[in-house]
mmCIF file of C-alpha atoms in Angstrom:
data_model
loop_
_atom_site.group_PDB
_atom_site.id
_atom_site.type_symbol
_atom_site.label_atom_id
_atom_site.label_comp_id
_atom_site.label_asym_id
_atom_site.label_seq_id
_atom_site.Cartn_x
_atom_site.Cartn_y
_atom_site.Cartn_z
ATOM 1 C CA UNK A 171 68.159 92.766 -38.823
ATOM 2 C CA UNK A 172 68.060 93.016 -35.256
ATOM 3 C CA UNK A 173 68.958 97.041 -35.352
ATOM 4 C CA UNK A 174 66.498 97.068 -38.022
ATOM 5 C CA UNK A 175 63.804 95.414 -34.870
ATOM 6 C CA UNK A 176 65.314 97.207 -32.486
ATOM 7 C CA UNK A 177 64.779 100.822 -34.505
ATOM 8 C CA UNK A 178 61.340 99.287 -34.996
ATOM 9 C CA UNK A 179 60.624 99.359 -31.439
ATOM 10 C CA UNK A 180 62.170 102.547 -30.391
ATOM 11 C CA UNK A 181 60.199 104.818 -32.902
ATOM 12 C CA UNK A 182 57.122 102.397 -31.980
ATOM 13 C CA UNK A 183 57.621 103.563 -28.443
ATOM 14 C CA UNK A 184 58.280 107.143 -29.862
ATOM 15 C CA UNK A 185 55.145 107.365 -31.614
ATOM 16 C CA UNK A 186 53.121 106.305 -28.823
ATOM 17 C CA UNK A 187 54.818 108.661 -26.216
ATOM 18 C CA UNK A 188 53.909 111.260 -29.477
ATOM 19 C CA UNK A 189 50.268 110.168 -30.063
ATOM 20 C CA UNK A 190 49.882 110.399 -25.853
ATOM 21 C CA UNK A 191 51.241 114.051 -25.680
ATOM 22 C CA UNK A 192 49.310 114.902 -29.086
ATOM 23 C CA UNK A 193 45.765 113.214 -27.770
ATOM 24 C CA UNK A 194 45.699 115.709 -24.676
ATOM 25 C CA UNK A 195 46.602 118.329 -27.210
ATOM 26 C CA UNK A 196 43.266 117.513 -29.094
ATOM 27 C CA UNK A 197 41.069 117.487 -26.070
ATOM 28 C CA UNK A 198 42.534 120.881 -24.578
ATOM 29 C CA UNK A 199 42.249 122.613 -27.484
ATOM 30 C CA UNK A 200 38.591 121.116 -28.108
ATOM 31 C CA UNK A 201 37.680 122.280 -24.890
ATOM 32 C CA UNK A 202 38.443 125.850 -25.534
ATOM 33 C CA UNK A 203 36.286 125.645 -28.464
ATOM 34 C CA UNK A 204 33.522 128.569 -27.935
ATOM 35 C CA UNK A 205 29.686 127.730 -27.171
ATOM 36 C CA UNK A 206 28.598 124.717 -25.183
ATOM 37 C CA UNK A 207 27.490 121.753 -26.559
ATOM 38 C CA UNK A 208 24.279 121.013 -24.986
ATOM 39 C CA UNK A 209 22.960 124.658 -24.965
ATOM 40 C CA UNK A 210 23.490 124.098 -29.064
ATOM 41 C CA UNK A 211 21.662 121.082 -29.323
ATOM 42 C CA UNK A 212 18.188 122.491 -27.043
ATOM 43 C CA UNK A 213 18.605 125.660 -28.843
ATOM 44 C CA UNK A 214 18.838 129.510 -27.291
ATOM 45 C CA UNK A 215 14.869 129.336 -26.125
ATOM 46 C CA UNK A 216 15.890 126.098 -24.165
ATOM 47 C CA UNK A 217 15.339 126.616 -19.912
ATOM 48 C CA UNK A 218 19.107 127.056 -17.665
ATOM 49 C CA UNK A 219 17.316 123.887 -15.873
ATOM 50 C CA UNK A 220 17.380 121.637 -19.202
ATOM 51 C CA UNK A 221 20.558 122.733 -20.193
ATOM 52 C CA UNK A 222 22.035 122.014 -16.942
ATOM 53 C CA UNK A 223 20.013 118.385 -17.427
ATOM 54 C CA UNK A 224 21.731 117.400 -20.566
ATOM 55 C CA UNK A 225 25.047 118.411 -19.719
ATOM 56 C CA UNK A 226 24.843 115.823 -16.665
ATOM 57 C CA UNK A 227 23.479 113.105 -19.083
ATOM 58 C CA UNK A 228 26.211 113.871 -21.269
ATOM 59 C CA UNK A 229 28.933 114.234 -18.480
ATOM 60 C CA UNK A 230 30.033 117.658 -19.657
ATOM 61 C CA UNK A 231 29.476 118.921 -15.795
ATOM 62 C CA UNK A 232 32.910 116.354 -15.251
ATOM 63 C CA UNK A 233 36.089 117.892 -14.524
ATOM 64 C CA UNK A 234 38.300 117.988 -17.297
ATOM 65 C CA UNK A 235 40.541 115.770 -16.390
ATOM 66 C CA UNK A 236 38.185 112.949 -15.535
ATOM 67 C CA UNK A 237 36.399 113.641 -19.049
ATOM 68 C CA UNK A 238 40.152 113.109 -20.179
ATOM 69 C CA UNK A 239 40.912 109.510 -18.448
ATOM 70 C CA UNK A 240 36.918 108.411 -19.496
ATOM 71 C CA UNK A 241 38.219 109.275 -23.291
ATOM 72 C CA UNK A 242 41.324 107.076 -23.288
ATOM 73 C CA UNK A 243 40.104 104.490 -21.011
ATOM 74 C CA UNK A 244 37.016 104.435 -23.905
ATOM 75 C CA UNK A 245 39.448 104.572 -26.600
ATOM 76 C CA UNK A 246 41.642 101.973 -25.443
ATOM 77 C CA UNK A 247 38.833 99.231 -25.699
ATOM 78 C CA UNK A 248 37.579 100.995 -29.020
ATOM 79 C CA UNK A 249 34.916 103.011 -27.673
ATOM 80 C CA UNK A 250 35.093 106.620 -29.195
ATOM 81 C CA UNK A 251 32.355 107.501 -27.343
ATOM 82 C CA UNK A 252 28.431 108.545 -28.731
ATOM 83 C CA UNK A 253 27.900 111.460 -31.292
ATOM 84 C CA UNK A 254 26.227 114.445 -29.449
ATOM 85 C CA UNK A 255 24.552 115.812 -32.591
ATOM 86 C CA UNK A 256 23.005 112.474 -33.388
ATOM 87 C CA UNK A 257 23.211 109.604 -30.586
ATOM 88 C CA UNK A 258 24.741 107.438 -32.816
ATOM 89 C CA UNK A 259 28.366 105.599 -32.297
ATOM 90 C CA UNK A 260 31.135 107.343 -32.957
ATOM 91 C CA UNK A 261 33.331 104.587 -34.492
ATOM 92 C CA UNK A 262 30.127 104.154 -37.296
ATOM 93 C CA UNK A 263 30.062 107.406 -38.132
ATOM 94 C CA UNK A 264 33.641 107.133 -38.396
ATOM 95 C CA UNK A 265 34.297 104.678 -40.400
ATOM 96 C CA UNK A 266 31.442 105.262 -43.115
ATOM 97 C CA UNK A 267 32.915 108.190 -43.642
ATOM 98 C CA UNK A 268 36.980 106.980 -43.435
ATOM 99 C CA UNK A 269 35.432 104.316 -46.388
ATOM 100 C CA UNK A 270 35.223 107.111 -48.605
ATOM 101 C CA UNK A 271 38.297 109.265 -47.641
ATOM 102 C CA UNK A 272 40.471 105.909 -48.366
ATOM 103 C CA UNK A 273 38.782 105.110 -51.949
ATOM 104 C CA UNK A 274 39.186 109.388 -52.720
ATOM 105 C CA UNK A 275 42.913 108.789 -51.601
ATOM 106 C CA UNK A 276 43.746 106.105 -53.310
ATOM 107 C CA UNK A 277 42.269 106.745 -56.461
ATOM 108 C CA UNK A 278 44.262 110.025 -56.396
ATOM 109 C CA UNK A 279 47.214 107.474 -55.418
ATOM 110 C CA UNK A 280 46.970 105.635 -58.128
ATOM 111 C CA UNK A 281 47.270 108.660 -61.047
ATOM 112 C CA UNK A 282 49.313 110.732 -58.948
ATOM 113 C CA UNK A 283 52.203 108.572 -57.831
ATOM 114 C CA UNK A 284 52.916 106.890 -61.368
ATOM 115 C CA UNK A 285 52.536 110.265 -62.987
ATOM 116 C CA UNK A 286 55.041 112.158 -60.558
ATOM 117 C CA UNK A 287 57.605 109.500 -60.706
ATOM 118 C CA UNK A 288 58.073 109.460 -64.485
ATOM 119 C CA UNK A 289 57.737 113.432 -64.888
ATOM 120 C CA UNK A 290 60.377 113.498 -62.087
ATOM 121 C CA UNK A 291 63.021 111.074 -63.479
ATOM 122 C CA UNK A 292 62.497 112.325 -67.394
ATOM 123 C CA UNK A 293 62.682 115.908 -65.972
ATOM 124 C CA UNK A 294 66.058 114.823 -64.015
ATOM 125 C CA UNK A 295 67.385 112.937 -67.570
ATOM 126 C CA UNK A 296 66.635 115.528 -69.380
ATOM 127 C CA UNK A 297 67.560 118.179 -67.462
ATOM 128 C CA UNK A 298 67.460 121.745 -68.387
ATOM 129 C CA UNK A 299 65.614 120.815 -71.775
ATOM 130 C CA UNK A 300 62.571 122.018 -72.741
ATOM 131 C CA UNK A 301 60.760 118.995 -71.126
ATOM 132 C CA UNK A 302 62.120 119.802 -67.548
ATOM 133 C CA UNK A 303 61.564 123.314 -67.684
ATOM 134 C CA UNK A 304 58.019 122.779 -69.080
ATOM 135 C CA UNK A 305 57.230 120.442 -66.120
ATOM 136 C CA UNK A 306 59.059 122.690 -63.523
ATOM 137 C CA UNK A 307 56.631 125.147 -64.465
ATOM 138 C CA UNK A 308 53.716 123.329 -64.624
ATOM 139 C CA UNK A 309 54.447 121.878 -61.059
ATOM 140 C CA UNK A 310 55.238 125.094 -59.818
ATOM 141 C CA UNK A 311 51.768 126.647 -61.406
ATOM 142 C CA UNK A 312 49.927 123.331 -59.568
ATOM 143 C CA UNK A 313 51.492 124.049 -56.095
ATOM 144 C CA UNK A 314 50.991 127.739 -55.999
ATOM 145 C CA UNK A 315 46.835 128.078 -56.395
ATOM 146 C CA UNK A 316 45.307 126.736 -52.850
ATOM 147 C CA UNK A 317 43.080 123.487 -53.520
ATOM 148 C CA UNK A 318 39.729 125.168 -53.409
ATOM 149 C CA UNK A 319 40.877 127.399 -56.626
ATOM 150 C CA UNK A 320 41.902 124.239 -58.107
ATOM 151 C CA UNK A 321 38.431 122.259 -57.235
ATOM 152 C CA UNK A 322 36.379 125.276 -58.696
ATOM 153 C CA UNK A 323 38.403 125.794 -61.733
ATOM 154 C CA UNK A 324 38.144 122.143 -62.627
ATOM 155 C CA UNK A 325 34.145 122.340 -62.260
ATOM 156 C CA UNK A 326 33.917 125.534 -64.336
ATOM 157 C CA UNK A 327 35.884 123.801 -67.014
ATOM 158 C CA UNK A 328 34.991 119.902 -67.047
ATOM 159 C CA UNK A 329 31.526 120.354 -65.832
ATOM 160 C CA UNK A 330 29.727 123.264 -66.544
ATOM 161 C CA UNK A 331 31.652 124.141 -69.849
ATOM 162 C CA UNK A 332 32.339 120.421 -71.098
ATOM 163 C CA UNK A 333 29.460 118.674 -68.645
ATOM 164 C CA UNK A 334 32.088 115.717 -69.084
ATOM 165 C CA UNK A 335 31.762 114.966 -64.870
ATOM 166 C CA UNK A 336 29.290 115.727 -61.839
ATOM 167 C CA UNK A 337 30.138 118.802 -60.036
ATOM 168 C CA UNK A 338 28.856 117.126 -56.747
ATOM 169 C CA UNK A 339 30.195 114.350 -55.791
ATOM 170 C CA UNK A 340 27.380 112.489 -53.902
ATOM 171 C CA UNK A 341 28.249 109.251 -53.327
ATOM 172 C CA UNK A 342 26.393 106.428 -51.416
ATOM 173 C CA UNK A 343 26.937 103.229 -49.929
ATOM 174 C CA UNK A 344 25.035 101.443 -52.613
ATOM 175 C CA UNK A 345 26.931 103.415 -55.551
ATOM 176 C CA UNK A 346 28.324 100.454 -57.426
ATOM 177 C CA UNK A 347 32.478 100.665 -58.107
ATOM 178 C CA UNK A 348 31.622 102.740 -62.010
ATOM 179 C CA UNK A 349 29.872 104.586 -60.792
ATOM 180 C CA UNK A 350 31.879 105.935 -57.718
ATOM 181 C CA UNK A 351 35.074 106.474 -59.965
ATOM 182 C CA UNK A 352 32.778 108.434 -61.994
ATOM 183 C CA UNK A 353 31.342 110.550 -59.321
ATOM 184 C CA UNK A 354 34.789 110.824 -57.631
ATOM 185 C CA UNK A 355 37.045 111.516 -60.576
ATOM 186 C CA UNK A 356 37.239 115.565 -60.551
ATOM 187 C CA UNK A 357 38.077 115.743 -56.130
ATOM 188 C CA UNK A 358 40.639 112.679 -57.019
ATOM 189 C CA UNK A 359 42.056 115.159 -59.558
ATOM 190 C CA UNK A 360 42.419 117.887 -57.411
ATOM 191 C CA UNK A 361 44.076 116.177 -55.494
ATOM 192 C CA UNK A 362 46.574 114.394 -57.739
ATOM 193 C CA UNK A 363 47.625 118.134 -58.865
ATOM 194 C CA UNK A 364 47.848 119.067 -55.431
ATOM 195 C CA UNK A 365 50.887 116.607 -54.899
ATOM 196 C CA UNK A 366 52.364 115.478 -58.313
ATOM 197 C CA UNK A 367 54.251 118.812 -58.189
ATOM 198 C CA UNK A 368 55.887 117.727 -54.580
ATOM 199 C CA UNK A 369 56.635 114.117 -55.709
ATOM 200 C CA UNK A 370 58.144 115.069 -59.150
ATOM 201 C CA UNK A 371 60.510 117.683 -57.764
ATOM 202 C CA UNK A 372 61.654 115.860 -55.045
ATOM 203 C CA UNK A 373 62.278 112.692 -57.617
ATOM 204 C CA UNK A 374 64.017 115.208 -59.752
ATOM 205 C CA UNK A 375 66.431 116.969 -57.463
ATOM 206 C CA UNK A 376 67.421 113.576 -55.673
ATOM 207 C CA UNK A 377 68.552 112.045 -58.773
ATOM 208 C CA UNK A 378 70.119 115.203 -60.342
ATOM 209 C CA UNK A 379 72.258 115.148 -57.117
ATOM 210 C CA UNK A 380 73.202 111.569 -57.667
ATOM 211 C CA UNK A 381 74.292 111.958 -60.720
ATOM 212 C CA UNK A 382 77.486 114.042 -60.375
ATOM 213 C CA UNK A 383 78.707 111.348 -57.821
ATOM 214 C CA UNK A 384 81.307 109.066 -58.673
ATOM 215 C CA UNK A 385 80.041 105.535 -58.954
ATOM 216 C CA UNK A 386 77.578 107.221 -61.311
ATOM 217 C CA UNK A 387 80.121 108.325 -63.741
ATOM 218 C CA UNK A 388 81.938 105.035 -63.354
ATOM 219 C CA UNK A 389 78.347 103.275 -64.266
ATOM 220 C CA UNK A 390 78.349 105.617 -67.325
ATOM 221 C CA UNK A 391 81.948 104.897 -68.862
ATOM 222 C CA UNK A 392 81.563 101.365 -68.293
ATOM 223 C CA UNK A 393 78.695 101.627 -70.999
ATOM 224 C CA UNK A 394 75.268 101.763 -69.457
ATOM 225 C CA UNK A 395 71.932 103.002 -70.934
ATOM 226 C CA UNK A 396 70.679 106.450 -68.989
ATOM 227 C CA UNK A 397 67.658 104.159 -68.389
ATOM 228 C CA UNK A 398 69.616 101.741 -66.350
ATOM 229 C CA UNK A 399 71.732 104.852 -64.789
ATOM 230 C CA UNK A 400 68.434 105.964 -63.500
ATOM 231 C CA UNK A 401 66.586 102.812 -63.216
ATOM 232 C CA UNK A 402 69.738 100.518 -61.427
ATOM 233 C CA UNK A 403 72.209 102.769 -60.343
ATOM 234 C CA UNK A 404 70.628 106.321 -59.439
ATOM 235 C CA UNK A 405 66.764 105.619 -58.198
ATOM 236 C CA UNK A 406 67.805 103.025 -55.623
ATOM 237 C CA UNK A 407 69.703 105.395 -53.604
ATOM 238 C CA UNK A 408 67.031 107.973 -54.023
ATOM 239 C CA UNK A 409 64.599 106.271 -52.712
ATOM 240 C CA UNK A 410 64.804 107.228 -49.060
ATOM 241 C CA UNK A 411 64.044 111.253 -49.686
ATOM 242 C CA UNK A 412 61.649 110.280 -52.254
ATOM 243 C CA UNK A 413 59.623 107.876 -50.205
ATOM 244 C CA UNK A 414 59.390 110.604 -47.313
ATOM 245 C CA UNK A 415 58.113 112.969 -50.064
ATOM 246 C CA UNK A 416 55.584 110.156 -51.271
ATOM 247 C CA UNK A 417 54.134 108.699 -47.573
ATOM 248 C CA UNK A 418 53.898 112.662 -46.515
ATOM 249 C CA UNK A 419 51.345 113.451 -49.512
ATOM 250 C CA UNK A 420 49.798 110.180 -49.022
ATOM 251 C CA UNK A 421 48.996 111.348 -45.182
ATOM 252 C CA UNK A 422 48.038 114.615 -46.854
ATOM 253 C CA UNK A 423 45.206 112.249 -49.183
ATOM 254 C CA UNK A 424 43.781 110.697 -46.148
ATOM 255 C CA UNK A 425 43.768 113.501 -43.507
ATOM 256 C CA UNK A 426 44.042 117.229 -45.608
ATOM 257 C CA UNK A 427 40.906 116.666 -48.030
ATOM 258 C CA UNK A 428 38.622 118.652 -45.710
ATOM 259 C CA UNK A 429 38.174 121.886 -48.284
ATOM 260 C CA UNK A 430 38.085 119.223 -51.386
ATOM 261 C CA UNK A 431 35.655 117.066 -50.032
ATOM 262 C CA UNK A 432 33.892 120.191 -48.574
ATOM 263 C CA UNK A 433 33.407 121.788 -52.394
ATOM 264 C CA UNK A 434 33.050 118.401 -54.272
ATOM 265 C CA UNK A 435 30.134 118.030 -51.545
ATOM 266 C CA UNK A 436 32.071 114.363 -51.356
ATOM 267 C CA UNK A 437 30.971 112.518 -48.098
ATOM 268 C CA UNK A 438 34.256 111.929 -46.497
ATOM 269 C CA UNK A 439 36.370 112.082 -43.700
ATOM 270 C CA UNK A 440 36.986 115.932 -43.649
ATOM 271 C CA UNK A 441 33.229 116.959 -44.323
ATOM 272 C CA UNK A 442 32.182 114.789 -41.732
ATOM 273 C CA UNK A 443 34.975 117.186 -39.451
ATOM 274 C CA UNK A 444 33.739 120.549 -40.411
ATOM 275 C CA UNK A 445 30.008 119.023 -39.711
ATOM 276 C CA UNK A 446 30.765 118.318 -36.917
ATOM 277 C CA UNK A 447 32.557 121.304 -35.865
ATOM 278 C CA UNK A 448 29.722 123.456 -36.682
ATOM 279 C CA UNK A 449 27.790 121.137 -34.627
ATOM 280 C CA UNK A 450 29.611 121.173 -31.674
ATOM 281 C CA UNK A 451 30.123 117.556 -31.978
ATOM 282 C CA UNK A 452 32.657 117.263 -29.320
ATOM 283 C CA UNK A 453 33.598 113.433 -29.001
ATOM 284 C CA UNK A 454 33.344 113.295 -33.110
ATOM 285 C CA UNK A 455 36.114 115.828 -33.522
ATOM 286 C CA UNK A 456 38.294 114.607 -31.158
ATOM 287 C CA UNK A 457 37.942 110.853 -32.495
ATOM 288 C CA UNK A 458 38.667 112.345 -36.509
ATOM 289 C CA UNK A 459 41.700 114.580 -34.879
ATOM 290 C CA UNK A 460 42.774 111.416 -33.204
ATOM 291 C CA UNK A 461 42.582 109.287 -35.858
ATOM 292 C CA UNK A 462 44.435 111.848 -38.380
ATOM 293 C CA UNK A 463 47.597 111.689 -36.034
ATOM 294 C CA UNK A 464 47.651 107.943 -35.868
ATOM 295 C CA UNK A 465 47.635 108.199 -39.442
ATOM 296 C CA UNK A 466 50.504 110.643 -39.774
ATOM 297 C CA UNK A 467 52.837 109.070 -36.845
ATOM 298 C CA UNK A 468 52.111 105.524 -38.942
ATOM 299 C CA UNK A 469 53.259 106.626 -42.139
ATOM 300 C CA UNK A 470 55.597 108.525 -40.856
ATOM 301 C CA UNK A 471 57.296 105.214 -39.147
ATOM 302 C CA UNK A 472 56.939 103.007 -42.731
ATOM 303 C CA UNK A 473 59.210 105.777 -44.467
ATOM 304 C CA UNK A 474 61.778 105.346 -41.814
ATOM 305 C CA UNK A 475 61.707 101.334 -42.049
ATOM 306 C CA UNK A 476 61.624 101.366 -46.073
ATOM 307 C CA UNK A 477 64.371 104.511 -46.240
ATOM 308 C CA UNK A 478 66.294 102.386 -43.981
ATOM 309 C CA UNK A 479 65.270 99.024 -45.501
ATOM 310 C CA UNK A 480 66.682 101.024 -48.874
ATOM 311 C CA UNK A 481 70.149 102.708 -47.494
ATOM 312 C CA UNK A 482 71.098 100.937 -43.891
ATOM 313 C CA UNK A 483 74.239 103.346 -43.871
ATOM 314 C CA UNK A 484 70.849 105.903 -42.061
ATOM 315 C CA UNK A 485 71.143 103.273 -38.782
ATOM 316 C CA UNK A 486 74.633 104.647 -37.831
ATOM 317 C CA UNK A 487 74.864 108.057 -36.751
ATOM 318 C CA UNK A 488 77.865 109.389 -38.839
#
């Protein structure tokens, strides 16, 4: 337990020494963004003088570097800092927007993960059957068309051909629960083809390498089912590669859903990004890319504790 802690705390102090190096990444490479903020929001007919005004009142006539310290110092007691485009808190904007991201992800979650998991272990116990080559193919098919071909293949067909679901996904703070599973159920199944196909293949080739091993075979002439091969024997040592697999699509839900949200007009986390990168919206970008590498270096850490938690042989070294 305590090299379980002490792991804990190194890849803690990792992550933050990551998310440091990462955040000036994000603000460099928002500064070389093209235009200037303040001449976008007064327009081209607005006077050098005014422009010059508002770029004071905003503090974009700071160095770099100070703008830099202000933006941790601000995020370090919360503060993201005000939207440019609209005046209105960062953090709000924010987290409106993450509301609906997180019920699009897990909803996709919740179909896609169940669904991979048993297409991946009945691929892997079947192997080479019919089945398994009819789901390597279909996963195959799923991961090769980019999610926007997906999104508008799923409208043509379940919307304007079958009119079964909205094409837009407009969703509002008073939508009750029905309602928003309704409205959200073609983008969450975009998105649960977008990663069943990663999840299933991974399940399938970790257990098809377990199973030529030798406490496998002993497992098998002392009389058990295939079920409890897989279920007792095999999947418990898989689970470290397949967890990875898993938290890395769920990162993908929450932070890669900008060109699904974008088409599904659904009013999440990545539409609120490309907004605001059309806008200029400086301090709004930088909070969203912030916010998408916490998430990553986060999950990232809880599929090192549980593939560890699951096989502590990964502490050592050798």
């Amino acid at each position: 337990m305590t090299q379980i802690v002490q792991l804990l705390l190194h890849r803690l102090a990792l992550g933050f020494v990551t998310l440091l190096i990462v955040s000036g990444l994000i603000f460099w490479s928002v500064e070389l963004l093209p235009g200037d903020a303040a001449q976008a929001i007064l327009g081209q007919s607005a006077t050098p003088e005014t422009v010059a005004a508002l770029r004071h009142q905003l503090g974009l006539d700071l160095p770099p570097v100070t703008r830099y310290a202000y933006w941790l110092q601000g995020i370090a007691h919360g503060n993201f800092g005000t939207s440019i485009a609209n005046g209105l808190p960062v953090s709000r904007l924010i987290t409106e927007r993450l509301d609906n991201t997180l019920f699009l992800a897990a909803f996709a979650s919740i179909i896609a993960i169940p669904l991979a998991l048993t297409l991946g272990i009945l691929a892997a116990l079947l192997r080479n059957s019919l089945f398994d080559r009819a789901a390597s193919v279909f996963t195959l098919t799923a991961i090769s068309f980019p999610d926007f071909f997906v999104a508008y293949i799923l409208i043509l067909l379940l919307s304007v051909k079958l009119g079964l679901f909205p094409s837009i996904s407009n969703i509002t703070p008073s939508t009750d629960f029905a309602e928003r599973v309704y409205r959200s159920f073609l983008p969450a199944l975009a998105l649960t083809l977008a990663i069943t196909a990663h999840i299933m293949r991974m399940t399938r080739a970790a257990l098809i390498n377990l199973f030529s091993l030798p406490y496998i075979e002993m497992a098998r002439l002392k009389g058990a089912s295939r079920v409890r091969v897989v279920m007792v024997h095999a999947l418990r040592n898989a689970l470290a590669p397949i967890v990875n697999v898993v938290v890395l699509n769920l990162a993908y839900l929450v932070t890669g859903v900008v060109i699904v949200e974008v088409v599904f007009v659904y009013p999440g986390f990545g539409r609120l990004l490309v907004d605001s990168v059309s806008k200029r919206d400086v301090p709004v970008v930088q909070a969203i890319c912030l916010i998408t590498s916490v998430t990553y270096i986060l999950l990232n850490l809880f599929a090192d504790i549980v593939s560890i938690l699951s096989n502590p042989r990964l502490l050592h070294g050798r």
